[in-house]
XYZ file of C-alpha atoms in Angstrom:
409
model
C 134.330 -0.480 2.488
C 131.017 -0.535 4.352
C 129.770 1.236 7.459
C 126.286 -0.244 7.356
C 126.419 -1.175 11.062
C 126.174 2.389 12.366
C 123.901 2.491 15.370
C 122.422 5.929 14.732
C 118.927 5.774 13.228
C 119.373 9.189 11.588
C 122.011 10.506 9.198
C 122.523 14.216 8.620
C 124.298 15.549 5.537
C 126.124 18.771 6.367
C 127.870 20.162 9.458
C 126.772 23.769 9.147
C 124.485 25.457 11.693
C 121.397 23.662 10.341
C 122.948 20.198 10.368
C 124.427 20.677 13.816
C 121.134 22.017 15.198
C 119.320 19.007 13.738
C 121.692 16.660 15.573
C 121.333 18.564 18.845
C 117.544 18.695 18.516
C 117.411 14.944 17.883
C 119.694 14.294 20.856
C 117.402 16.400 23.044
C 114.561 14.082 22.000
C 116.570 10.941 22.750
C 117.485 10.131 19.136
C 121.061 9.446 18.010
C 122.391 10.893 14.770
C 125.617 10.883 12.763
C 126.665 13.901 10.703
C 128.375 13.397 7.335
C 130.371 16.459 6.236
C 132.010 16.811 2.820
C 134.786 19.125 3.964
C 137.729 18.549 6.284
C 137.751 19.386 9.972
C 140.216 22.229 9.357
C 138.006 23.901 6.714
C 138.045 27.682 6.471
C 134.810 29.177 7.846
C 135.929 32.814 7.921
C 133.456 35.610 7.324
C 130.680 36.786 9.604
C 127.900 35.575 7.241
C 124.688 35.078 9.291
C 125.314 37.559 12.101
C 121.753 38.295 13.249
C 120.301 35.580 15.486
C 116.630 36.084 16.299
C 115.241 35.569 19.798
C 113.163 32.601 18.618
C 116.345 30.963 17.305
C 118.191 31.635 20.561
C 115.337 30.017 22.499
C 115.416 26.987 20.208
C 119.166 26.556 20.695
C 118.811 26.962 24.458
C 116.064 24.322 24.519
C 117.917 21.719 22.452
C 121.185 22.219 24.352
C 120.910 24.205 27.605
C 123.529 26.929 27.749
C 124.032 27.235 23.987
C 121.552 30.041 23.390
C 122.717 31.931 26.458
C 126.334 31.673 25.350
C 125.471 33.378 22.066
C 123.657 36.057 24.050
C 126.581 36.580 26.444
C 129.116 36.926 23.631
C 126.907 38.769 21.132
C 125.950 42.417 20.711
C 122.470 43.859 21.114
C 122.746 47.207 19.362
C 120.481 49.872 20.879
C 119.946 52.251 17.960
C 118.241 52.095 14.560
C 119.433 54.826 12.218
C 118.387 55.578 8.637
C 119.719 58.245 6.301
C 118.556 59.431 2.881
C 121.194 60.854 0.520
C 123.224 62.184 3.420
C 120.296 63.395 5.531
C 119.029 61.705 8.684
C 115.401 60.601 8.274
C 115.034 58.274 11.275
C 116.935 57.526 14.444
C 115.648 55.786 17.541
C 117.525 54.517 20.593
C 115.885 51.960 22.871
C 116.439 51.912 26.631
C 116.121 48.118 26.606
C 116.801 47.078 22.991
C 116.830 43.372 23.726
C 113.701 43.359 25.864
C 113.502 42.469 29.520
C 113.793 38.677 29.271
C 116.810 36.438 29.786
C 116.826 35.757 26.039
C 116.781 39.066 24.109
C 114.919 39.834 20.891
C 118.172 39.198 19.004
C 121.925 39.082 19.261
C 124.560 40.006 16.681
C 127.484 37.599 16.530
C 129.686 36.191 13.728
C 128.477 32.864 12.339
C 132.001 31.551 12.842
C 131.472 31.930 16.601
C 127.995 30.392 16.447
C 129.429 27.337 14.704
C 132.304 27.066 17.193
C 129.848 26.981 20.101
C 127.696 24.421 18.272
C 130.738 22.184 17.763
C 131.442 22.344 21.482
C 127.802 21.433 22.170
C 128.128 18.419 19.851
C 131.227 17.282 21.757
C 129.380 17.627 25.062
C 126.483 15.577 23.674
C 128.777 12.919 22.187
C 127.546 13.496 18.626
C 129.932 12.411 15.881
C 130.862 14.305 12.731
C 132.436 12.197 10.011
C 134.617 14.647 8.109
C 135.711 14.224 4.472
C 132.493 12.292 3.863
C 130.700 13.897 0.942
C 127.349 12.287 0.211
C 127.437 10.914 -3.319
C 124.300 8.773 -3.666
C 121.040 8.464 -1.753
C 118.556 5.612 -2.068
C 115.311 5.436 -0.127
C 112.547 2.885 0.210
C 109.770 2.067 2.659
C 112.285 0.661 5.174
C 114.855 3.446 5.293
C 117.712 5.158 3.493
C 121.100 4.111 2.146
C 123.846 6.650 1.591
C 127.189 6.226 -0.129
C 129.965 8.763 0.361
C 132.605 9.704 -2.170
C 135.212 7.466 -0.515
C 133.057 4.376 -1.058
C 131.677 4.056 2.455
C 128.054 3.055 2.839
C 125.624 3.997 5.569
C 122.141 2.802 6.397
C 119.636 4.591 8.594
C 115.935 5.039 9.044
C 115.974 8.731 8.133
C 118.249 11.257 6.438
C 118.205 15.034 6.826
C 119.748 16.919 3.917
C 121.330 20.042 5.405
C 124.084 20.131 2.806
C 123.601 23.656 1.485
C 122.561 25.277 -1.753
C 124.327 22.698 -3.926
C 122.687 19.857 -1.974
C 123.419 16.360 -3.232
C 120.544 15.061 -1.118
C 118.122 17.406 -2.880
C 119.379 16.292 -6.288
C 119.301 12.607 -5.346
C 115.662 12.672 -4.215
C 114.650 14.464 -7.409
C 113.678 17.803 -5.859
C 114.381 20.943 -7.873
C 114.893 24.599 -7.014
C 112.360 27.054 -8.389
C 112.567 30.841 -8.200
C 114.559 33.871 -9.336
C 117.776 35.830 -8.862
C 118.375 39.440 -7.858
C 119.095 41.910 -10.639
C 121.688 43.850 -8.642
C 124.857 42.485 -7.131
C 125.733 43.110 -3.500
C 129.116 43.390 -1.811
C 129.443 42.212 1.777
C 132.498 42.905 3.911
C 133.653 42.385 7.484
C 135.463 45.291 9.113
C 137.267 44.952 12.439
C 136.376 47.439 15.169
C 138.745 50.272 16.058
C 138.654 49.794 19.809
C 140.247 53.120 20.730
C 137.798 55.150 18.610
C 134.743 52.970 17.821
C 131.980 53.831 15.392
C 128.591 54.388 17.126
C 126.976 51.056 18.078
C 123.933 51.321 15.836
C 122.385 49.657 12.825
C 122.628 52.140 9.965
C 120.890 51.987 6.584
C 121.827 54.763 4.170
C 119.845 55.216 0.949
C 121.931 56.517 -1.970
C 124.899 57.249 0.282
C 126.978 60.085 -1.226
C 130.083 58.567 0.376
C 129.475 55.413 -1.699
C 128.724 57.281 -4.933
C 124.965 56.977 -4.476
C 124.828 53.287 -3.591
C 122.701 51.910 -0.754
C 124.836 51.055 2.270
C 124.071 49.151 5.455
C 126.249 48.895 8.559
C 125.501 46.390 11.314
C 127.670 45.885 14.401
C 128.556 42.445 15.687
C 130.986 41.259 18.330
C 134.387 42.608 17.389
C 133.451 44.362 14.182
C 131.033 45.474 11.519
C 129.116 44.032 8.584
C 129.210 46.428 5.644
C 126.707 45.789 2.839
C 126.890 47.778 -0.391
C 124.253 47.442 -3.110
C 125.866 47.694 -6.525
C 124.440 49.922 -9.238
C 123.205 48.166 -12.412
C 126.347 48.982 -14.426
C 128.837 48.191 -11.641
C 131.486 45.499 -11.974
C 131.136 43.804 -8.555
C 134.511 42.079 -8.753
C 136.235 45.398 -9.376
C 134.338 47.069 -6.536
C 135.263 44.215 -4.198
C 138.981 44.676 -4.863
C 141.232 45.535 -1.933
C 141.888 49.060 -3.185
C 138.227 49.857 -3.869
C 137.016 48.411 -0.557
C 139.634 50.409 1.293
C 138.226 53.559 -0.330
C 134.617 52.583 0.441
C 135.338 51.808 4.077
C 137.350 54.980 4.530
C 134.573 57.103 2.997
C 131.684 55.406 4.837
C 133.229 54.674 8.252
C 136.260 56.938 8.442
C 139.919 56.623 7.525
C 140.713 54.847 10.795
C 138.826 51.798 9.439
C 140.511 51.735 6.006
C 142.936 48.913 6.836
C 140.499 46.853 8.930
C 138.702 44.924 6.176
C 139.084 41.197 6.920
C 136.678 39.527 4.460
C 134.892 40.553 1.255
C 132.462 38.720 -0.997
C 130.052 39.669 -3.778
C 126.685 38.069 -4.523
C 123.624 38.000 -6.640
C 120.981 36.679 -4.290
C 118.852 33.694 -5.222
C 115.203 33.567 -4.188
C 114.444 29.864 -4.616
C 112.927 26.904 -2.796
C 112.717 23.188 -3.522
C 109.504 21.952 -5.096
C 109.323 19.337 -2.315
C 111.075 19.085 1.055
C 110.775 15.271 1.302
C 111.335 12.240 -0.908
C 108.576 9.950 -2.178
C 109.231 7.383 0.558
C 109.137 10.000 3.339
C 112.626 9.016 4.526
C 114.739 12.016 3.444
C 113.949 15.543 4.640
C 115.488 18.786 3.354
C 116.374 21.646 5.704
C 118.057 25.032 5.489
C 119.736 26.063 2.252
C 119.251 22.582 0.809
C 115.544 23.469 0.853
C 115.557 27.233 0.232
C 117.898 30.106 -0.617
C 116.763 33.559 0.448
C 118.037 37.095 0.089
C 119.359 38.129 3.533
C 116.905 40.951 4.198
C 115.187 40.289 7.495
C 117.836 37.685 8.432
C 115.671 34.805 7.195
C 118.405 32.382 6.097
C 120.076 30.690 9.060
C 117.148 31.542 11.346
C 114.618 29.759 9.136
C 117.080 26.901 8.640
C 117.342 26.361 12.389
C 113.532 26.350 12.584
C 113.595 23.674 9.836
C 116.131 21.674 11.848
C 114.081 21.691 15.036
C 110.885 20.693 13.241
C 112.662 17.979 11.252
C 114.008 16.511 14.506
C 110.545 16.616 16.059
C 108.957 14.901 13.049
C 111.617 12.170 12.940
C 111.414 11.523 16.681
C 107.652 11.055 16.456
C 107.946 8.958 13.294
C 110.502 6.645 14.920
C 108.099 6.000 17.774
C 105.012 5.630 15.584
C 103.146 2.346 15.725
C 102.302 2.333 12.036
C 104.031 3.378 8.838
C 101.045 5.553 7.967
C 101.435 7.618 11.135
C 105.165 8.001 10.504
C 104.504 9.168 6.941
C 101.907 11.647 8.139
C 104.378 13.195 10.570
C 107.034 13.660 7.889
C 104.457 15.061 5.473
C 103.340 17.514 8.134
C 106.954 18.676 8.486
C 107.125 19.275 4.748
C 103.801 21.110 4.616
C 104.689 23.430 7.503
C 108.215 24.243 6.433
C 107.301 24.669 2.760
C 104.675 27.179 3.846
C 107.219 28.986 6.028
C 109.754 29.007 3.170
C 107.182 30.540 0.827
C 106.498 33.255 3.396
C 110.189 34.009 3.893
C 110.961 33.920 0.170
C 108.131 36.343 -0.588
C 109.025 38.647 2.333
C 112.715 38.782 1.371
C 111.665 39.177 -2.261
C 109.489 42.152 -1.393
C 112.447 43.813 0.316
C 114.678 42.988 -2.651
C 112.203 44.498 -5.117
C 111.938 47.592 -2.930
C 115.726 48.014 -2.820
C 116.332 47.398 -6.513
C 114.067 50.365 -7.127
C 113.067 49.758 -10.741
C 109.326 49.825 -10.154
C 107.884 53.371 -9.999
C 105.639 52.662 -6.992
C 108.394 51.930 -4.419
C 110.510 54.723 -5.911
C 107.715 57.255 -5.396
C 106.973 55.920 -1.906
C 110.608 56.316 -0.871
C 110.820 59.839 -2.291
C 107.582 60.857 -0.567
C 108.599 59.347 2.767
C 111.983 61.085 2.653
C 110.340 64.450 1.983
C 107.917 63.973 4.900
C 110.322 62.466 7.438
C 111.171 65.768 9.129
C 107.503 66.368 9.950
C 106.132 62.857 10.399
C 108.133 60.207 12.271
C 106.041 57.454 10.715
C 107.456 58.376 7.301
C 111.011 57.953 8.556
C 110.072 54.712 10.287
C 108.707 53.402 6.982
C 112.086 54.076 5.366
C 113.790 52.357 8.295
C 111.626 49.211 8.190
C 111.090 48.608 4.485
C 114.548 47.247 3.490
C 114.028 44.222 5.743
C 110.706 43.036 4.399
C 107.220 42.988 5.901
C 106.430 42.192 9.509
C 103.125 40.516 8.764
C 101.434 37.594 10.468
C 103.443 34.361 10.036
C 101.849 31.511 8.094
C 101.906 29.174 11.104
C 101.618 30.962 14.417
C 103.212 28.197 16.496
C 106.241 28.142 14.195
C 106.902 31.885 14.321
C 108.009 34.134 11.496
C 110.882 31.939 10.392
């Protein structure tokens, strides 16, 4: 069975936030696209996952589909307080009068990824963009004239360009011969969603607790989002993460960290060892297939660099393809795609290294970060800057981005 007569000049593999943003960004530039998604329309997307949406991402979503960014803002949470504790003792706490800034789009919003995806699906419907469900990409062939894709049900598609936004196990990445390079975290991490107790809510603040006594000396982070909380627990080296993630153990953790009223409110739990990897190239040899999001890079979540950088990839991929489609010569089209790869590879390196620095700091094996943390904790009562260091460090550096016009992600 063949579908080679599709009108869309661009195919997108993957209907996650990155794939959907790519389609919306292309539509905003007057380019049609079809999304091929391996899973069924009724797939389970539970779990808050990428809850922190940066202001730059919100502005991108608002630009590619007016109203989308503002809807995330309206339904998200902008928590006003940063709070850090050290072995049971408060070392930093700051509440902002205007935590989101004074603009219409705040510095961030905190909202479950499930909601973000729901709003993106509605935006796709409004734009008339098609998702072909149950259409797993199986083979990809490119040449100077375009790309041919076959799905696992035998259907064939032809287009001028393909964007691989099909996640960490990307078939598109494998088919174009790109390979992941990088490392994996030494420690495991447990991530859970906990529903809010509306009649007696926990303080609306982002809390990081070093060596929390309530969690038997493990690092703990709590972040509010609409309707609940993200609870992150860093496992100790000799922990069994599957045992710790059990219903009984999580009930005990949540009760100890958040209070007994939250013990029965755990709705989702997962355990991870974080990969810090990126593809050795973001484009194929013929400059017809572009990688974006987790197909191109997998990052530890510190600093919220995953979905946010993926959406930046999506917007730049759409821009490059739109220019390439209108180029008068093949050389100009190739240059535009190569520029996409150069810029986003540089950004991925920056994000990988920044998240890696935070990961190394948290894993605590190296004596230098250990001594810095101990010294800062001892000085925090007298010097606010010491407490602020402890508050900032788990999220990675805030240095100058590699490409100013792109932003940090």
